[in-house]
Short mmCIF file of C-alpha atoms in Angstrom, two decimals:
data_model
loop_
_atom_site.label_atom_id
_atom_site.label_comp_id
_atom_site.label_asym_id
_atom_site.label_seq_id
_atom_site.Cartn_x
_atom_site.Cartn_y
_atom_site.Cartn_z
CA MET A 1 -0.07 -0.12 -0.05
CA ASN A 2 1.18 3.39 -0.62
CA ALA A 3 1.83 5.70 2.18
CA ILE A 4 -0.70 7.84 3.39
CA PRO A 5 0.64 11.26 4.66
CA PHE A 6 -0.76 13.04 7.73
CA LEU A 7 -0.91 16.51 5.70
CA ASP A 8 -0.04 16.67 2.00
CA LEU A 9 1.07 20.46 1.75
CA ALA A 10 3.05 19.71 -1.77
CA ALA A 11 -0.32 18.62 -3.27
CA THR A 12 -2.35 21.52 -2.11
CA HIS A 13 0.56 24.04 -3.40
CA ASP A 14 0.89 22.15 -6.76
CA SER A 15 -2.79 22.46 -7.48
CA ILE A 16 -2.36 26.39 -7.19
CA ARG A 17 1.41 26.57 -7.92
CA SER A 18 0.84 29.27 -11.02
CA GLU A 19 -1.14 31.69 -8.68
CA LEU A 20 1.51 31.35 -5.89
CA ASP A 21 4.23 31.94 -8.52
CA ALA A 22 2.59 34.88 -9.75
CA ALA A 23 2.09 36.25 -6.34
CA TYR A 24 5.74 35.90 -5.57
CA GLN A 25 6.51 37.67 -8.97
CA ARG A 26 4.11 40.49 -8.01
CA VAL A 27 5.84 41.16 -4.53
CA MET A 28 9.39 40.94 -6.21
CA HIS A 29 8.39 43.56 -8.78
CA SER A 30 6.85 45.87 -6.32
CA SER A 31 10.03 45.80 -4.07
CA ARG A 32 7.69 46.63 -1.37
CA PHE A 33 8.68 43.93 1.42
CA ILE A 34 6.90 45.21 4.85
CA LEU A 35 3.47 46.79 5.10
CA GLY A 36 2.47 47.27 1.75
CA GLU A 37 -0.61 46.73 -0.38
CA GLU A 38 -0.51 42.85 -0.25
CA VAL A 39 -0.88 42.79 3.77
CA ALA A 40 -3.54 45.67 3.44
CA ALA A 41 -5.49 44.11 0.80
CA PHE A 42 -5.34 40.76 2.72
CA GLU A 43 -6.64 42.36 5.80
CA ARG A 44 -9.49 43.83 4.03
CA GLU A 45 -10.19 40.44 2.60
CA PHE A 46 -9.71 38.62 5.69
CA ALA A 47 -11.72 40.53 7.94
CA ALA A 48 -14.63 40.53 5.52
CA TRP A 49 -14.53 36.66 4.89
CA CYS A 50 -14.65 36.10 8.80
CA GLY A 51 -17.53 38.66 9.01
CA ALA A 52 -15.64 41.38 11.21
CA SER A 53 -14.50 44.88 10.63
CA HIS A 54 -11.02 44.94 11.15
CA CYS A 55 -7.98 42.66 10.86
CA VAL A 56 -4.36 43.58 11.83
CA GLY A 57 -1.92 41.14 10.30
CA VAL A 58 0.73 39.95 12.73
CA GLY A 59 4.00 37.75 12.94
CA ASN A 60 2.21 34.41 14.09
CA GLY A 61 -0.63 33.18 16.26
CA LEU A 62 1.14 33.50 19.64
CA ASP A 63 1.81 37.32 18.81
CA ALA A 64 -1.97 37.65 17.94
CA ILE A 65 -3.33 36.59 21.51
CA HIS A 66 -0.59 38.38 23.05
CA LEU A 67 -1.12 41.53 21.48
CA ILE A 68 -4.89 41.24 21.99
CA LEU A 69 -4.24 40.91 25.75
CA ARG A 70 -1.89 43.76 25.84
CA ALA A 71 -4.16 46.12 23.49
CA LEU A 72 -7.05 45.06 26.45
CA GLY A 73 -4.64 46.48 29.20
CA ILE A 74 -4.27 42.76 30.71
CA GLY A 75 -1.24 42.55 32.58
CA ARG A 76 0.44 41.68 36.08
CA GLY A 77 -2.15 40.92 38.82
CA ASP A 78 -4.63 39.88 36.30
CA GLU A 79 -5.94 36.04 35.56
CA VAL A 80 -7.19 34.85 32.11
CA LEU A 81 -9.11 31.76 32.04
CA VAL A 82 -7.64 29.25 29.54
CA PRO A 83 -8.49 25.55 28.55
CA SER A 84 -6.32 23.21 30.39
CA ASN A 85 -6.28 21.08 27.02
CA THR A 86 -4.76 23.21 24.44
CA TYR A 87 -1.59 24.03 22.75
CA ILE A 88 0.85 25.67 24.98
CA ALA A 89 0.87 29.00 22.92
CA THR A 90 -2.49 30.05 24.63
CA TRP A 91 -1.03 30.12 27.72
CA LEU A 92 2.32 31.52 27.03
CA ALA A 93 0.55 34.48 25.46
CA VAL A 94 -1.23 34.90 28.80
CA SER A 95 2.16 34.77 30.54
CA GLN A 96 3.89 37.32 28.37
CA THR A 97 1.47 39.81 29.56
CA GLY A 98 2.56 39.11 33.42
CA ALA A 99 -0.99 37.59 33.89
CA VAL A 100 -1.74 34.42 34.92
CA PRO A 101 -3.26 31.56 33.14
CA VAL A 102 -6.04 29.92 35.16
CA PRO A 103 -6.87 26.22 33.71
CA VAL A 104 -10.34 25.39 32.83
CA GLU A 105 -11.12 21.67 32.00
CA PRO A 106 -12.52 20.50 28.72
CA LEU A 107 -15.70 18.47 27.96
CA ALA A 108 -14.22 15.01 27.13
CA SER A 109 -16.59 14.92 24.37
CA THR A 110 -15.55 17.82 22.17
CA HIS A 111 -12.13 18.44 23.82
CA ASN A 112 -13.33 22.06 24.18
CA ILE A 113 -13.36 24.37 27.28
CA ASP A 114 -16.49 23.25 29.31
CA PRO A 115 -18.64 26.44 29.68
CA SER A 116 -20.16 24.87 32.94
CA ALA A 117 -16.48 25.05 34.57
CA ILE A 118 -15.68 28.58 33.71
CA GLU A 119 -18.06 29.83 36.44
CA ARG A 120 -16.28 28.07 39.29
CA ALA A 121 -12.88 29.39 37.94
CA ILE A 122 -13.71 33.14 38.23
CA THR A 123 -12.12 35.36 40.60
CA PRO A 124 -12.05 38.97 41.52
CA ARG A 125 -8.99 38.99 39.48
CA THR A 126 -10.29 37.56 36.22
CA ARG A 127 -10.21 39.65 33.19
CA ALA A 128 -10.86 37.50 30.21
CA ILE A 129 -11.67 34.24 28.86
CA ILE A 130 -9.92 32.48 25.87
CA PRO A 131 -12.06 29.71 24.39
CA VAL A 132 -9.96 27.71 21.81
CA HIS A 133 -11.90 26.46 19.05
CA LEU A 134 -9.84 23.38 19.17
CA PHE A 135 -8.97 20.91 16.22
CA GLY A 136 -11.46 23.27 13.98
CA GLN A 137 -14.53 22.87 16.07
CA PRO A 138 -15.94 26.21 17.78
CA ALA A 139 -16.36 26.13 21.40
CA ASP A 140 -19.91 26.31 22.87
CA MET A 141 -19.81 30.29 22.38
CA ALA A 142 -23.39 31.13 23.52
CA PRO A 143 -22.98 30.22 27.23
CA ILE A 144 -19.67 31.60 27.27
CA CYS A 145 -20.70 34.92 26.08
CA GLU A 146 -23.45 35.05 28.45
CA ILE A 147 -20.97 34.40 31.50
CA ALA A 148 -18.62 36.91 29.99
CA ARG A 149 -21.37 39.62 29.72
CA ARG A 150 -22.87 38.92 33.25
CA ARG A 151 -19.24 39.11 34.69
CA SER A 152 -17.83 41.94 32.51
CA LEU A 153 -15.22 39.82 31.19
CA LYS A 154 -13.38 40.12 27.68
CA ILE A 155 -13.44 37.11 25.27
CA VAL A 156 -10.41 36.56 23.31
CA GLU A 157 -11.17 33.74 20.61
CA ASP A 158 -8.12 31.39 19.75
CA ALA A 159 -9.28 30.59 16.22
CA ALA A 160 -5.83 29.28 15.30
CA GLN A 161 -7.23 26.17 13.99
CA ALA A 162 -10.72 27.13 12.94
CA HIS A 163 -10.51 29.46 9.85
CA GLY A 164 -13.98 29.07 8.47
CA ALA A 165 -15.64 27.28 11.37
CA LEU A 166 -19.61 28.29 12.01
CA TYR A 167 -21.20 28.63 15.23
CA ASP A 168 -24.80 29.35 14.74
CA GLY A 169 -24.08 30.58 11.24
CA GLN A 170 -21.16 32.94 12.32
CA ARG A 171 -17.61 32.56 11.55
CA ALA A 172 -14.86 32.14 14.27
CA GLY A 173 -13.38 35.13 14.48
CA SER A 174 -16.71 37.16 14.78
CA LEU A 175 -17.97 35.59 17.93
CA GLY A 176 -15.90 37.50 20.85
CA ASP A 177 -14.40 40.82 21.75
CA ALA A 178 -11.34 39.70 19.08
CA ALA A 179 -9.95 36.72 17.66
CA ALA A 180 -6.36 35.23 17.02
CA PHE A 181 -5.42 33.44 13.92
CA SER A 182 -2.37 31.48 12.83
CA PHE A 183 -1.22 31.04 9.17
CA TYR A 184 1.32 28.37 10.55
CA PRO A 185 1.92 26.35 6.89
CA GLY A 186 -0.24 23.39 7.98
CA LYS A 187 -3.59 25.39 8.92
CA ASN A 188 -6.60 25.33 6.92
CA LEU A 189 -5.53 28.58 5.75
CA GLY A 190 -1.71 28.12 5.83
CA ALA A 191 1.21 30.64 4.80
CA LEU A 192 4.44 29.33 3.21
CA GLY A 193 6.11 30.40 6.56
CA ASP A 194 4.92 32.02 9.75
CA GLY A 195 2.07 34.59 10.09
CA GLY A 196 -0.94 35.41 11.99
CA ALA A 197 -3.88 37.86 12.50
CA VAL A 198 -5.95 39.88 14.97
CA VAL A 199 -9.57 39.88 13.90
CA THR A 200 -12.26 42.10 15.57
CA SER A 201 -15.04 44.77 15.19
CA ASP A 202 -13.54 47.23 17.84
CA ALA A 203 -11.56 49.86 15.93
CA GLU A 204 -10.23 51.11 18.91
CA LEU A 205 -8.70 47.74 19.82
CA ALA A 206 -7.66 47.25 16.33
CA GLU A 207 -5.76 50.14 16.20
CA ARG A 208 -4.14 49.68 19.82
CA VAL A 209 -2.82 46.18 18.33
CA ARG A 210 -1.77 47.72 15.09
CA MET A 211 0.29 50.29 17.03
CA LEU A 212 1.53 47.63 19.60
CA ALA A 213 2.76 45.29 16.76
CA ASN A 214 4.64 48.18 15.04
CA TYR A 215 7.01 49.35 17.82
CA GLY A 216 4.38 50.98 19.58
CA SER A 217 4.16 53.35 16.66
CA ARG A 218 1.25 55.19 14.56
CA VAL A 219 3.53 57.46 12.89
CA LYS A 220 7.08 56.55 11.78
CA TYR A 221 9.66 57.39 14.47
CA VAL A 222 6.83 58.50 16.76
CA HIS A 223 6.66 55.61 19.51
CA ASP A 224 3.73 56.26 22.07
CA VAL A 225 4.07 53.12 23.77
CA SER A 226 6.88 50.26 24.32
CA GLY A 227 5.71 47.99 21.60
CA TYR A 228 6.87 45.15 19.59
CA ASN A 229 7.96 43.97 16.06
CA SER A 230 5.09 41.48 14.87
CA ARG A 231 4.04 42.25 11.29
CA LEU A 232 2.70 39.94 8.80
CA ASP A 233 5.30 39.66 5.76
CA GLU A 234 4.25 41.11 2.59
CA LEU A 235 5.14 37.94 0.54
CA GLN A 236 3.05 35.62 3.20
CA ALA A 237 0.14 38.21 2.70
CA ALA A 238 0.31 37.59 -1.27
CA PHE A 239 0.42 33.88 -0.79
CA LEU A 240 -2.55 33.78 1.69
CA ARG A 241 -4.44 36.04 -0.65
CA VAL A 242 -4.09 33.12 -3.30
CA LYS A 243 -5.44 30.71 -0.85
CA LEU A 244 -8.00 32.47 0.70
CA PRO A 245 -10.60 32.11 -2.23
CA TYR A 246 -10.19 28.17 -1.81
CA VAL A 247 -10.54 27.70 1.88
CA ASP A 248 -14.30 27.15 1.79
CA GLU A 249 -13.95 24.34 -0.76
CA TRP A 250 -11.01 22.72 1.22
CA ASN A 251 -12.84 22.85 4.34
CA ALA A 252 -16.07 21.41 2.31
CA HIS A 253 -13.91 18.28 1.38
CA ARG A 254 -12.40 18.14 4.72
CA ARG A 255 -15.98 17.99 6.23
CA GLN A 256 -16.88 14.98 3.75
CA LEU A 257 -13.71 13.00 4.81
CA ALA A 258 -14.75 13.52 8.74
CA ASP A 259 -18.21 12.16 7.82
CA ARG A 260 -16.67 9.15 6.24
CA TYR A 261 -14.51 8.74 9.30
CA LEU A 262 -17.40 8.81 11.67
CA VAL A 263 -19.59 6.35 9.52
CA ARG A 264 -16.66 4.00 9.02
CA MET A 265 -15.30 3.80 12.71
CA ARG A 266 -18.24 2.55 14.53
CA ASP A 267 -16.30 0.71 17.22
CA GLU A 268 -16.47 0.82 20.77
CA ALA A 269 -12.69 1.01 21.10
CA ILE A 270 -12.39 4.11 19.28
CA GLY A 271 -13.45 7.31 20.83
CA LEU A 272 -14.91 9.52 18.43
CA PRO A 273 -15.08 13.26 18.36
CA ALA A 274 -18.73 14.63 19.25
CA VAL A 275 -20.04 17.59 17.46
CA ILE A 276 -22.45 19.84 18.99
CA ASP A 277 -25.73 20.69 17.18
CA ASN A 278 -25.23 24.25 16.06
CA VAL A 279 -21.78 24.15 14.61
CA SER A 280 -20.17 23.57 11.55
CA PRO A 281 -16.56 22.35 12.23
CA VAL A 282 -13.58 22.74 9.73
CA TRP A 283 -11.77 19.82 11.04
CA HIS A 284 -8.25 21.07 11.04
CA LEU A 285 -7.44 17.89 12.95
CA PHE A 286 -9.30 14.58 13.01
CA VAL A 287 -8.59 13.45 16.77
CA VAL A 288 -9.84 9.91 18.02
CA ARG A 289 -9.15 8.34 21.44
CA VAL A 290 -7.70 4.84 21.82
CA LYS A 291 -6.36 2.89 24.71
CA GLU A 292 -2.71 1.78 24.35
CA ARG A 293 -1.96 4.65 21.95
CA GLU A 294 1.51 3.98 21.69
CA ARG A 295 1.15 0.47 20.40
CA VAL A 296 -1.69 1.51 18.05
CA MET A 297 0.38 4.26 16.57
CA ARG A 298 3.37 2.23 15.84
CA ALA A 299 1.17 -0.21 14.13
CA LEU A 300 -0.38 2.60 11.78
CA GLN A 301 3.24 4.07 11.00
CA GLU A 302 4.53 0.68 10.32
CA SER A 303 1.69 0.22 7.60
CA GLY A 304 2.62 4.04 6.11
CA VAL A 305 -0.15 5.95 7.70
CA GLY A 306 0.92 9.35 9.03
CA VAL A 307 -0.45 10.00 12.55
CA GLN A 308 0.30 12.73 15.38
CA ILE A 309 -0.56 13.10 18.75
CA HIS A 310 -2.04 16.41 19.70
CA TYR A 311 -1.26 16.94 22.53
CA PRO A 312 1.18 14.79 24.48
CA ILE A 313 1.69 17.09 27.40
CA PRO A 314 -0.89 19.36 29.11
CA PRO A 315 0.61 22.96 29.40
CA MET A 316 0.19 22.74 33.10
CA GLN A 317 2.42 19.53 32.90
CA SER A 318 5.03 21.12 30.68
CA GLY A 319 8.49 22.32 31.87
CA ALA A 320 7.23 25.92 31.36
CA TYR A 321 4.41 25.65 33.89
CA ARG A 322 4.88 22.46 36.20
CA ASP A 323 6.54 24.28 39.17
CA GLN A 324 3.97 27.08 39.07
CA TYR A 325 1.06 24.80 39.26
CA ARG A 326 2.50 21.93 41.34
CA ALA A 327 0.14 22.74 44.03
CA MET A 328 -2.93 22.83 42.15
CA GLN A 329 -5.47 19.71 41.73
CA PRO A 330 -4.86 18.00 38.76
CA CYS A 331 -6.87 18.49 35.52
CA VAL A 332 -8.11 14.65 35.38
CA ILE A 333 -9.83 15.27 31.63
CA ALA A 334 -6.94 16.88 30.14
CA ASP A 335 -4.39 14.37 31.43
CA THR A 336 -6.71 11.68 30.35
CA LEU A 337 -7.24 13.16 27.04
CA SER A 338 -3.18 13.54 26.62
CA ARG A 339 -2.71 9.79 27.16
CA GLU A 340 -5.47 8.73 24.79
CA VAL A 341 -5.53 11.18 21.67
CA LEU A 342 -4.27 10.20 18.15
CA SER A 343 -4.45 12.17 15.10
CA LEU A 344 -5.39 10.69 11.97
CA PRO A 345 -4.65 12.04 8.43
CA ILE A 346 -6.84 14.87 6.86
CA GLY A 347 -6.75 17.38 4.37
CA PRO A 348 -7.67 18.76 1.13
CA HIS A 349 -6.27 16.13 -0.89
CA LEU A 350 -6.82 13.09 1.00
CA SER A 351 -9.09 10.78 -0.84
CA MET A 352 -12.13 8.73 0.47
CA ALA A 353 -10.00 5.55 -0.62
CA GLN A 354 -7.31 6.57 1.91
CA VAL A 355 -9.90 7.33 4.64
CA ASP A 356 -11.32 3.79 4.36
CA SER A 357 -7.83 2.30 4.20
CA VAL A 358 -6.94 4.28 7.60
CA CYS A 359 -9.99 3.13 9.04
CA ASP A 360 -9.19 -0.64 8.03
CA LEU A 361 -5.70 -0.31 9.24
CA LEU A 362 -6.72 1.22 12.57
CA GLN A 363 -9.37 -1.35 13.35
CA ASP A 364 -6.52 -4.01 12.66
CA ALA A 365 -4.28 -2.61 14.96
CA LEU A 366 -7.10 -2.63 17.73
CA LYS A 367 -7.79 -6.07 17.03
CA SER A 368 -4.26 -7.11 17.13
CA GLY A 369 -3.66 -6.13 20.72
CA SER A 370 -7.32 -7.43 22.06
#
C-alpha cells in the first residue's frame, strides 16, 4: 500500500502553483516587502471573510493572542481563563503579559473548554476568557458569552485552528471581542512560513493592536508606547490572498472526509469526536481516542499511515509551568485526553479511499492487541 501522509502540503500547493508563482513575482516586482499593499488587501479580505470589521496582520498566532491581551490592558495581577487542554501558545500569550493563566477543564466529548466549569474558575482578578476552537470545532460560545457579559469579562477567541468554522451561522473570529488566527503552513489557511492575524469589530482595539505590533508607533519614528515588532510579511500576505478563495472548498472536502471517518469507525474501542448541534467544524485535525495509543500508533506508522499526537503534554504539566502549578489540583480530563488522543490524516487532498484504508488499518491494529 502507498504511504498515506498526515497532511500533503505539496499536493495543495501544486494545485495552485501558477497563482503562487504570480504572487511571488508581484511582490518581487513591487520591491515593497514590509507593510505594503498585499498586507493591506489581505487584511480587508480576511476581515470581510470572517464577518468582522478589522484585521491586523501580525507575525504569528502566539503574537496575535498576546497583542490582543496587551491591547485590552491585561497584565500583572490579572488572571485569564484558558483551557487546560490546548497547545501551549494559548498559555504563553497570557504569561507574556504578566497575567496568570487559570486552567479550565474541557468537555471530554468535544475536547473544548467546558462552559459549566468557567464560572467556578472566576475570581475578582479574572479579566478575560480565551476559548480555543480546538481542532477546528468552535467552543460552545453562547453560554461563554453570557457568562462574560454577566461578569464583565473580555472574550478572546483562539481561532488558530478554526479558519471558516461556523457557530450558529457565524464564522469563528466574529464571536468574541477579538480573535487570534495563526497562518502556520499546516493550518486550513496556511502561509508558506509563519504568520498570524488579529480580527475584531472594535476599531479602537484594532488600532491599539496595530500600534503595539509596529514598535508602539502610529507614525514613523513616533513611539507612543513600548511595543513589539510583529508584522505579517508582505510575501506571506500575497500567498494567503491566493489561498483564501479556496478555503471554503478545502473545508468542505475536510467535512466529507470527517463524515466518512465517523461512519466507518463504529467501534467501541475508538472514542470519536462529538460535534455539538449548532456548529460546522472545519476539521483542522481529526482526533480520536484509543487505549494503548503508543502500540496502535506504531502499528499504523509501520503500515505507512502518518499519525500524530495533539497534544501529549498538557501545558500545566510542561516544564514551562510544572513548578508554578504543582500545588494545584490535577486537571484529570486534560490528563486523560493527553494519554489517549491520536490524530489521523485529513486534508484537502486526502481521498475517500485513503480514509477507508486508515479506518481498516486502525481497526486491524486495535484487534491485534485485544
